[in-house]
Rosetta silent file (secondary structure, phi, psi, omega in degrees, C-alpha in Angstrom):
SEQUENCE: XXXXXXXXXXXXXXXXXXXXXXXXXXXXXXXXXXXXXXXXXXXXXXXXXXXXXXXXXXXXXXXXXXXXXXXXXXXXXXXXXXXXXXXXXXXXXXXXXXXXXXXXXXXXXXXXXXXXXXXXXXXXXXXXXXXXXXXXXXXXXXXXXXXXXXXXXXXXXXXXXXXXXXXXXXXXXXXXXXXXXXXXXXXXXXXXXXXXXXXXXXXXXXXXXXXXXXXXXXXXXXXXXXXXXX
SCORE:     score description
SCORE:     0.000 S_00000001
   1 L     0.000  140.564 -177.793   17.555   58.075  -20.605 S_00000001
   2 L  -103.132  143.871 -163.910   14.046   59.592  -21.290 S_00000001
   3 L   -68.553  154.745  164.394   11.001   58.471  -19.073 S_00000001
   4 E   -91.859  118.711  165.493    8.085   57.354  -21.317 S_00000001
   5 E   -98.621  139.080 -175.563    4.697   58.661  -20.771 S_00000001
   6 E  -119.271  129.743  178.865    1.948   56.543  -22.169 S_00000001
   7 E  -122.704  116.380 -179.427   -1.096   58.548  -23.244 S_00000001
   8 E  -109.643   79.367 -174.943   -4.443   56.800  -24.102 S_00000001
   9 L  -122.917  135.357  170.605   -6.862   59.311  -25.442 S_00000001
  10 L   -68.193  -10.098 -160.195   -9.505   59.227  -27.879 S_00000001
  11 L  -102.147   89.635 -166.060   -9.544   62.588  -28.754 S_00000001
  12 L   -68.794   -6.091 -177.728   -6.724   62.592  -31.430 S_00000001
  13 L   -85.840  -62.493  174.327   -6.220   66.654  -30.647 S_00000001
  14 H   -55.466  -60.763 -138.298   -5.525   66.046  -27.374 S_00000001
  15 H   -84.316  -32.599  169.320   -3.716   63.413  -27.305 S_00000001
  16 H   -75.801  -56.010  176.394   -1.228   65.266  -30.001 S_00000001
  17 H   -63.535  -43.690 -177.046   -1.021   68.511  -27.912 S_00000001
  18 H   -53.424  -59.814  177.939   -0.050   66.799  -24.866 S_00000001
  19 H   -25.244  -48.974 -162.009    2.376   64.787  -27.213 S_00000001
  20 H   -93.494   -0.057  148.298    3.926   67.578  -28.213 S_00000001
  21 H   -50.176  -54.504  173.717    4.326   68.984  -25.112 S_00000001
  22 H   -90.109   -3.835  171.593    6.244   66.510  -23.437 S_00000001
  23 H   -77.896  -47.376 -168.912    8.735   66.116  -26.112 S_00000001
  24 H   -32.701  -34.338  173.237    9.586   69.769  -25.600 S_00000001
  25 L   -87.275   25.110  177.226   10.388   68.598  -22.116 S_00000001
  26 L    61.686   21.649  169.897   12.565   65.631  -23.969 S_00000001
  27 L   -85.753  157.194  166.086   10.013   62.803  -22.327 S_00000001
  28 E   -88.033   97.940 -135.434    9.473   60.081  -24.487 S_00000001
  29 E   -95.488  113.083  170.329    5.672   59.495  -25.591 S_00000001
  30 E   -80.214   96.148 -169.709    3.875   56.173  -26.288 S_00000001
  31 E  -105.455  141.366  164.927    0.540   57.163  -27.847 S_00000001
  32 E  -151.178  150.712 -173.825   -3.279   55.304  -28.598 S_00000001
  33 L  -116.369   15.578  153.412   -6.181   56.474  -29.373 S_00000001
  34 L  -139.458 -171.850  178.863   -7.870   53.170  -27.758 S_00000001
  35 L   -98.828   -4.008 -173.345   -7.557   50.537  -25.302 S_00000001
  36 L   -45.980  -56.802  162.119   -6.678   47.773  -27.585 S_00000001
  37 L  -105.943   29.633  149.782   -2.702   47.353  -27.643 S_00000001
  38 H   -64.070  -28.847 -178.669   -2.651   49.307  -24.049 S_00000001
  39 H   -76.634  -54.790  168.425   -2.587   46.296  -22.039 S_00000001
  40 H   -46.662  -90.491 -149.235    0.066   44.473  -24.658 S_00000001
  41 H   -55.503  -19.798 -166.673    2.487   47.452  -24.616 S_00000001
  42 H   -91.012   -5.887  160.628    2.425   48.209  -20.830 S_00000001
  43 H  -107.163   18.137  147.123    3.873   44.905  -20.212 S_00000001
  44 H   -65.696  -72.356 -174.369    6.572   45.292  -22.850 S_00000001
  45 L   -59.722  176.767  155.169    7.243   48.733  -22.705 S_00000001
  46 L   -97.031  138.863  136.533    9.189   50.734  -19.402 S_00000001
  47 L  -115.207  137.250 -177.704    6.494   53.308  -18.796 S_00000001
  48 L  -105.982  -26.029 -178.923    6.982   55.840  -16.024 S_00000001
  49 E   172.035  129.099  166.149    3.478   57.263  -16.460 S_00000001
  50 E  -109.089  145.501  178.223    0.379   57.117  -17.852 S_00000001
  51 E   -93.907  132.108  162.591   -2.188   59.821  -18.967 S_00000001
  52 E  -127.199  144.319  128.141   -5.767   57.691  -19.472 S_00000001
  53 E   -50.843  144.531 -178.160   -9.036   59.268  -20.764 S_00000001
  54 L   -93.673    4.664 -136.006  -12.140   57.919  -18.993 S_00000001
  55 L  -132.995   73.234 -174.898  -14.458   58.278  -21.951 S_00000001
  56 L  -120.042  169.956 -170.376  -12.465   55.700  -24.858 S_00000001
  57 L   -60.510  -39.074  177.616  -14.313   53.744  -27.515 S_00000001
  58 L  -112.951   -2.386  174.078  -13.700   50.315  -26.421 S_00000001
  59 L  -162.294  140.450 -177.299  -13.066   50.264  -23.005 S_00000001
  60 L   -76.852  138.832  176.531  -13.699   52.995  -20.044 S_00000001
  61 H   -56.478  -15.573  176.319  -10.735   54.305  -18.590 S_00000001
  62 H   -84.524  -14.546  176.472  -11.663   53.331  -15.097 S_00000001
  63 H   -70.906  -32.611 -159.134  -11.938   49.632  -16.440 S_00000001
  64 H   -93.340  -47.282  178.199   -8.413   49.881  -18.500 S_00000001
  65 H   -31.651  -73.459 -153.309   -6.846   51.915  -14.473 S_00000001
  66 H   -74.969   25.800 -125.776   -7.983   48.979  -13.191 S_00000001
  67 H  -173.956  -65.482 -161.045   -6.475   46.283  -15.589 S_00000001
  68 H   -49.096  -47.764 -152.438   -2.952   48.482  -15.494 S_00000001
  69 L   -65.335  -48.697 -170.973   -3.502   48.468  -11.579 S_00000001
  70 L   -65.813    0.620 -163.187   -3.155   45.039  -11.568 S_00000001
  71 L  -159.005   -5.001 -169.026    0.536   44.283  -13.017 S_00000001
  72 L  -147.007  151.713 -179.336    2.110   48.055  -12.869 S_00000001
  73 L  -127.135   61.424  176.234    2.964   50.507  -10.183 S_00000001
  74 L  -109.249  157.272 -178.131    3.825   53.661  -12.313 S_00000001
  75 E   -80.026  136.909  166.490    1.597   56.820  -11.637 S_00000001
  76 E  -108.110   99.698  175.945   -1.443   57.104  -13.308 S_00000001
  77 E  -109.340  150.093 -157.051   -3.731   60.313  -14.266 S_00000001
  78 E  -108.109  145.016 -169.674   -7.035   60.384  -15.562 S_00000001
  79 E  -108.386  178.775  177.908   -8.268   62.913  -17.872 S_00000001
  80 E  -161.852  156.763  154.529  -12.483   63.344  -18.193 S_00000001
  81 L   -90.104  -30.928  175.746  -14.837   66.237  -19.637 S_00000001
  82 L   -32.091  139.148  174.981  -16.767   65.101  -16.179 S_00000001
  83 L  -137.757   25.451  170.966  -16.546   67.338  -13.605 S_00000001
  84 L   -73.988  102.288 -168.342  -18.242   65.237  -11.168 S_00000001
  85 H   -54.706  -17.976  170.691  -16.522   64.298   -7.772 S_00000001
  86 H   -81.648   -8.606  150.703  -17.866   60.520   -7.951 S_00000001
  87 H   -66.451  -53.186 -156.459  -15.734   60.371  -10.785 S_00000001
  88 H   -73.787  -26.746 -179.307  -12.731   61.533   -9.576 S_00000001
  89 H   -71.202  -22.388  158.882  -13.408   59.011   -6.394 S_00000001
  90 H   -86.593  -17.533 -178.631  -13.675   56.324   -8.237 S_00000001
  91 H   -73.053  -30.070 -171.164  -10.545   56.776  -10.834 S_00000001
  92 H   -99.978  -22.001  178.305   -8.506   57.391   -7.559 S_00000001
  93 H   -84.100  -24.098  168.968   -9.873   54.284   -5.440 S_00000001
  94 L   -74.466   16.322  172.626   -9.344   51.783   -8.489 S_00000001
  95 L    88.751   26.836  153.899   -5.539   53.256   -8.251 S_00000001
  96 L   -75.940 -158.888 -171.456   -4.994   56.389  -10.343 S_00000001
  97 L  -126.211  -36.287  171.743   -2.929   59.257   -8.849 S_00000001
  98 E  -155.243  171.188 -178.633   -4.088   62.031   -9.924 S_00000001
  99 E  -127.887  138.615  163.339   -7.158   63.613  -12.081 S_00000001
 100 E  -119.871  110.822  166.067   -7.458   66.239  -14.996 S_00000001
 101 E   -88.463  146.861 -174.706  -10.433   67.687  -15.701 S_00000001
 102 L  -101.315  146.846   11.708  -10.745   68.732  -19.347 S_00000001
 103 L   -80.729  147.902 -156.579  -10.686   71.765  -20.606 S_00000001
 104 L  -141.655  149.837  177.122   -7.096   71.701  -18.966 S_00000001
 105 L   -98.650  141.993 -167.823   -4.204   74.061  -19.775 S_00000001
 106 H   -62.042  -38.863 -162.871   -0.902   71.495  -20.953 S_00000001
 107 H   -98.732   41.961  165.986    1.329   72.900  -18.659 S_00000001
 108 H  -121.759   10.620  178.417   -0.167   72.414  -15.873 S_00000001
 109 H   -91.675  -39.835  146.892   -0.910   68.705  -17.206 S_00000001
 110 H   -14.217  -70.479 -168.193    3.159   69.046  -17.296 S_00000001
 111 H   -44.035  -69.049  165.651    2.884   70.092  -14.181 S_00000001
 112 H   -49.445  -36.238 -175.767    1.569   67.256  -12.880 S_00000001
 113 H   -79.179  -45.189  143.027    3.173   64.830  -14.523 S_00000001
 114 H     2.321  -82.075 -174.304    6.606   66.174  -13.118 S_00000001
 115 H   -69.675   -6.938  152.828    5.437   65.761   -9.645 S_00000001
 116 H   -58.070  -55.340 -169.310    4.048   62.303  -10.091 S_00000001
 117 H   -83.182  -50.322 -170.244    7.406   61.318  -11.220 S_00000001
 118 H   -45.606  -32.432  174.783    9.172   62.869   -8.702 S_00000001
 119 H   -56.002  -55.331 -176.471    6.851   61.385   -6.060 S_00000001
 120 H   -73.275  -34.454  178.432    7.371   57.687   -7.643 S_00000001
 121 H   -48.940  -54.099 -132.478   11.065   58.295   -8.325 S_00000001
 122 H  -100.827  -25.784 -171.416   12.300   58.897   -4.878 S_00000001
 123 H   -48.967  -39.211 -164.008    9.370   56.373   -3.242 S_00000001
 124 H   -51.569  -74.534 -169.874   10.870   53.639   -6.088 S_00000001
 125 H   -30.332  -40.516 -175.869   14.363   54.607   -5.184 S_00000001
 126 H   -72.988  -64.644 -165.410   14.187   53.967   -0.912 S_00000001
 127 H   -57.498  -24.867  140.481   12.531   50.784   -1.709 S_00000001
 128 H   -14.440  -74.027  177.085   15.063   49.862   -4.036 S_00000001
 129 H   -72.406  -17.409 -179.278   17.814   50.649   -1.965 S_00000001
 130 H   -91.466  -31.319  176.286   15.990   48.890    1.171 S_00000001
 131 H   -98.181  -38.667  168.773   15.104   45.410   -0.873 S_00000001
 132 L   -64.090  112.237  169.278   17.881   44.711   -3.274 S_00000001
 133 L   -97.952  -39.546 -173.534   20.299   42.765   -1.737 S_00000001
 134 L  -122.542  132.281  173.480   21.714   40.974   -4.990 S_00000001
 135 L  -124.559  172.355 -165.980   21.698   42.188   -9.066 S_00000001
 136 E  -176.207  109.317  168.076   22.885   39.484  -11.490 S_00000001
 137 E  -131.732  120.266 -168.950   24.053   40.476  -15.307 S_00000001
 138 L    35.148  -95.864  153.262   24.688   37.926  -17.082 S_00000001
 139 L   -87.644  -28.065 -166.990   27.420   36.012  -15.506 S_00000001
 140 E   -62.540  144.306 -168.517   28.363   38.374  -13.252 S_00000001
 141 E  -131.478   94.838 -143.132   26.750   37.865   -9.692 S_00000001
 142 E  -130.613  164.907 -164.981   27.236   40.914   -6.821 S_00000001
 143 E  -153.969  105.379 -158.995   25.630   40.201   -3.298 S_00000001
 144 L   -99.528  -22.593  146.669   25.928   43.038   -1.450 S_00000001
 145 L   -22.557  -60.419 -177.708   25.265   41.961    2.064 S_00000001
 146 L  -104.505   -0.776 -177.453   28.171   39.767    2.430 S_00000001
 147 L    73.125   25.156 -154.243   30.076   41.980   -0.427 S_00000001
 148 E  -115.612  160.699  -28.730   31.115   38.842   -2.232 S_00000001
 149 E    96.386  112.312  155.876   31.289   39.250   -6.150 S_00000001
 150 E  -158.790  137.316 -168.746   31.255   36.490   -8.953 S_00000001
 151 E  -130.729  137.537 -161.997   31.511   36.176  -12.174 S_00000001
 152 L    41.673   57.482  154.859   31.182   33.029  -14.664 S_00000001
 153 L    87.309  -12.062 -150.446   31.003   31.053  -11.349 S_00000001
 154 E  -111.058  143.572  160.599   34.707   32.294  -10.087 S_00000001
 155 E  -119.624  136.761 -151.156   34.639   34.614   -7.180 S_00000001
 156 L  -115.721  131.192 -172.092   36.502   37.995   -7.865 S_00000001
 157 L   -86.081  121.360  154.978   38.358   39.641   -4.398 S_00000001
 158 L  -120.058  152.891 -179.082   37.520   43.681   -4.537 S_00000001
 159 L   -88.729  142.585 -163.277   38.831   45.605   -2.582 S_00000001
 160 H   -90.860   12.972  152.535   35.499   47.851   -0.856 S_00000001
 161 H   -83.167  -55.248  179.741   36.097   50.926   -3.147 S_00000001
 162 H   -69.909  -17.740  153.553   35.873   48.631   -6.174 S_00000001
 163 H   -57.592  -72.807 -136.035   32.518   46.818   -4.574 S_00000001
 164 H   -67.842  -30.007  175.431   30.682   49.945   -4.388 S_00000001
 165 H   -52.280  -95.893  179.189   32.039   51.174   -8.130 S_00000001
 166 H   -29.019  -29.299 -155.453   30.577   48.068   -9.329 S_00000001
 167 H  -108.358  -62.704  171.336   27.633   47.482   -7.127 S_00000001
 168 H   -75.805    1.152  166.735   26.345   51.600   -8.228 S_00000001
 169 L   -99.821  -19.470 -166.974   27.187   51.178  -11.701 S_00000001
 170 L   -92.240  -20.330 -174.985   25.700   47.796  -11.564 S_00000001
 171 L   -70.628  -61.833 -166.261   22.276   49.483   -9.498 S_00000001
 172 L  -106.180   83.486  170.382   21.650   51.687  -13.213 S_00000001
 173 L   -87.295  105.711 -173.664   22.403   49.208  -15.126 S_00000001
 174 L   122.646  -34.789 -168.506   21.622   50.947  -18.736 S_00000001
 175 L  -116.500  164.360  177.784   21.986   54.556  -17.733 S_00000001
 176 L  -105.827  115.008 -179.630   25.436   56.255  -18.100 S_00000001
 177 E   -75.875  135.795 -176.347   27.303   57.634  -14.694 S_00000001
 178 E   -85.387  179.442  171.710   28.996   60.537  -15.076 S_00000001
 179 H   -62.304  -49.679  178.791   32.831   60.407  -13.276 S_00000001
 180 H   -49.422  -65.859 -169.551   31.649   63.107  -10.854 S_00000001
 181 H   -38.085  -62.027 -157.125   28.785   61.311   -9.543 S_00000001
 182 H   -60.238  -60.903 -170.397   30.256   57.979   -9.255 S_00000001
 183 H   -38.825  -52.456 -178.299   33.494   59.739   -7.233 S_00000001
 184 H   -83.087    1.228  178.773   30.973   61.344   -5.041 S_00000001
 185 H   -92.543  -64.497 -139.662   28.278   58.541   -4.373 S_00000001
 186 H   -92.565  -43.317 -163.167   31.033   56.284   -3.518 S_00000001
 187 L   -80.042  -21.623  163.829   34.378   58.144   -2.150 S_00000001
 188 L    95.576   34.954  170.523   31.570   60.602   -0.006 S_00000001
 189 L  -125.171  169.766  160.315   33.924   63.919   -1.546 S_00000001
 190 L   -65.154   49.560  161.313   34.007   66.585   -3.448 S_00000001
 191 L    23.090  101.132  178.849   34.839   66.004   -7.072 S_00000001
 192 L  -116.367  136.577 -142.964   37.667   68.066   -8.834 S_00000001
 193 L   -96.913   26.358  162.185   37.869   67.837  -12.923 S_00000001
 194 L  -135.316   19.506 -168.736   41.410   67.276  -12.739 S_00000001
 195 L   -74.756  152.097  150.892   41.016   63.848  -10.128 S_00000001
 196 L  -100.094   19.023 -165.290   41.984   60.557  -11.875 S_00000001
 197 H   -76.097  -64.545 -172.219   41.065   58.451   -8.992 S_00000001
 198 H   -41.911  -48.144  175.015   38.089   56.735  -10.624 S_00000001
 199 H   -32.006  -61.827  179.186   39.797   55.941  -13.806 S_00000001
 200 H   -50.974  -29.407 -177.203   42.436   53.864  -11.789 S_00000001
 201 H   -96.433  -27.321  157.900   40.115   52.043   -9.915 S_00000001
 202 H   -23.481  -95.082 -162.178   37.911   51.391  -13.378 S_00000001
 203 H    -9.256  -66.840 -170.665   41.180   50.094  -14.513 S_00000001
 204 H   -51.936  -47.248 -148.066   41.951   47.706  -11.510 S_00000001
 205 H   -91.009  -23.173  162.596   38.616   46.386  -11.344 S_00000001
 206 H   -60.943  -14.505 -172.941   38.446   45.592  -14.971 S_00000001
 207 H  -100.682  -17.160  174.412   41.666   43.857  -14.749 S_00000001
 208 L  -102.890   -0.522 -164.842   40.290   41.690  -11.829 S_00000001
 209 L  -103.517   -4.646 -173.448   36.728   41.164  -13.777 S_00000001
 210 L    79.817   18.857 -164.559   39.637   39.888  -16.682 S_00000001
 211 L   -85.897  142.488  155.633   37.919   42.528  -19.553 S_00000001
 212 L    -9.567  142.498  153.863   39.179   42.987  -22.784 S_00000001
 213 L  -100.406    1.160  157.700   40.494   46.955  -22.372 S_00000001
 214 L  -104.778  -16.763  175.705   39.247   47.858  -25.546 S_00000001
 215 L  -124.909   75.697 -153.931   36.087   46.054  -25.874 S_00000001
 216 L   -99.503  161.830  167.255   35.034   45.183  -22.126 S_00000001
 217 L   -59.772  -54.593 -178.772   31.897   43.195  -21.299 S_00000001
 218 L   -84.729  -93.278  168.210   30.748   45.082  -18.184 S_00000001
 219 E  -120.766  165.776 -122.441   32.078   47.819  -17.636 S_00000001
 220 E  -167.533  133.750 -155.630   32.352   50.304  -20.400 S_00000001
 221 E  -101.940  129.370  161.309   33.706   54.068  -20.760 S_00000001
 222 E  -117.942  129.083 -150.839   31.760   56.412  -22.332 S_00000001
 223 L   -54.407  139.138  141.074   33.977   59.104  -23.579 S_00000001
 224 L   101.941  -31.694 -168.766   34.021   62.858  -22.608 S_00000001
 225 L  -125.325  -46.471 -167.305   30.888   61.443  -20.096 S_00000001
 226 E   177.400 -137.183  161.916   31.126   58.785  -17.281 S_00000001
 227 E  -165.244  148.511 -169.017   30.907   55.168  -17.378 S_00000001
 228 E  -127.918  173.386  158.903   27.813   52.634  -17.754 S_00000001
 229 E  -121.006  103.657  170.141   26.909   48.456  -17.528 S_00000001
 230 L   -86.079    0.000    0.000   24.852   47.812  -20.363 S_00000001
């Protein structure tokens, strides 16, 4: 799945080159050329990162940071023509992440945004893995503390290869695992293209969750690639 970058620039030039920039690196761009439906969309949208201008028509960018700041913890960098350091201290104490001064060459405004997400990725990810105890999709109910499992109120006995299958397919809920990964996050091995183990335990555990096998609820094989819980 491709992260979204949200770019708020007035400068319809910019705001296009950058665009076109990050599709070449396949991100997915959410573009305005005000502050109007910025507020609206970032609590709709998934956004991974935002680009802000400081200098927009209807609202200043350290005013909209600080608005964002308040409801979203994705990295933010601020672009300016300013080249003043009391700028950049205030855009970073009202909670961006980084600063671009313009004129700026795009890839190193790439650059940055790359290492933003990588920064936010792996922080999100420990805290993730340190505070989730429980996910809940739809009926299904996983706990993972006590291991216990339940779905449409019924509690389902797994076996603790068939927790963790569920319980990491159930963690990306949305994105599609390939068969390697999943073998090697959960069985701790190496992965050989001619193993069937995962299939088999798919199987079992679909047969203890009750699913259709051709149309299942949960979880759900996507051919030729892995398997996901949409």
């Amino acid at each position: 799945m491709a992260e979204t970058i949200l770019i708020v620039d007035d400068e319809k030039e910019i705001a296009d080159l950058i665009e076109v920039y990050l599709n070449n690196e396949n991100y997915h761009v959410i573009k305005f050329y005000d502050a109007k439906h910025v507020l609206d969309c970032v609590q709709h949208e998934q956004i991974d990162l935002a680009i802000l201008d400081v200098m927009l028509p209807d609202m200043d960018g350290f005013t909209l940071c600080k608005k964002i700041r308040e409801k979203c913890l994705f990295p933010i960098i601020m672009l300016t023509a300013k080249n003043e350091d009391m700028d950049k201290i205030t855009g970073l104490t009202l909670g961006a992440d980084d600063y671009i001064t313009k004129p700026f060459n795009p890839l190193e405004v790439v650059a940055r945004i790359k290492t933003q997400l990588r920064r936010y990725t792996r922080y999100n990810q420990h805290e993730r893995e340190k505070e989730i105890d429980e996910i809940n999709i739809r009926a299904l109910q996983i706990c993972k503390s006590n291991r216990k499992c339940n779905l449409n109120g019924k509690e389902i006995f797994l076996t603790p290869i068939e927790f963790d299958i569920l319980w990491y397919l159930s963690e990306r809920q949305g994105k599609v695992v390939c068969t390697e990964e999943l073998f090697e996050q959960v069985w701790k091995e190496k992965y050989f293209d001619s193993n069937n183990t995962v299939m088999a335990h798919i199987a079992r555990l679909r047969e203890k969750m009750k699913e259709p096998t051709r149309k299942p609820k949960y979880v759900k094989t996507v051919w030729g690639v892995g398997y996901t819980i949409e």
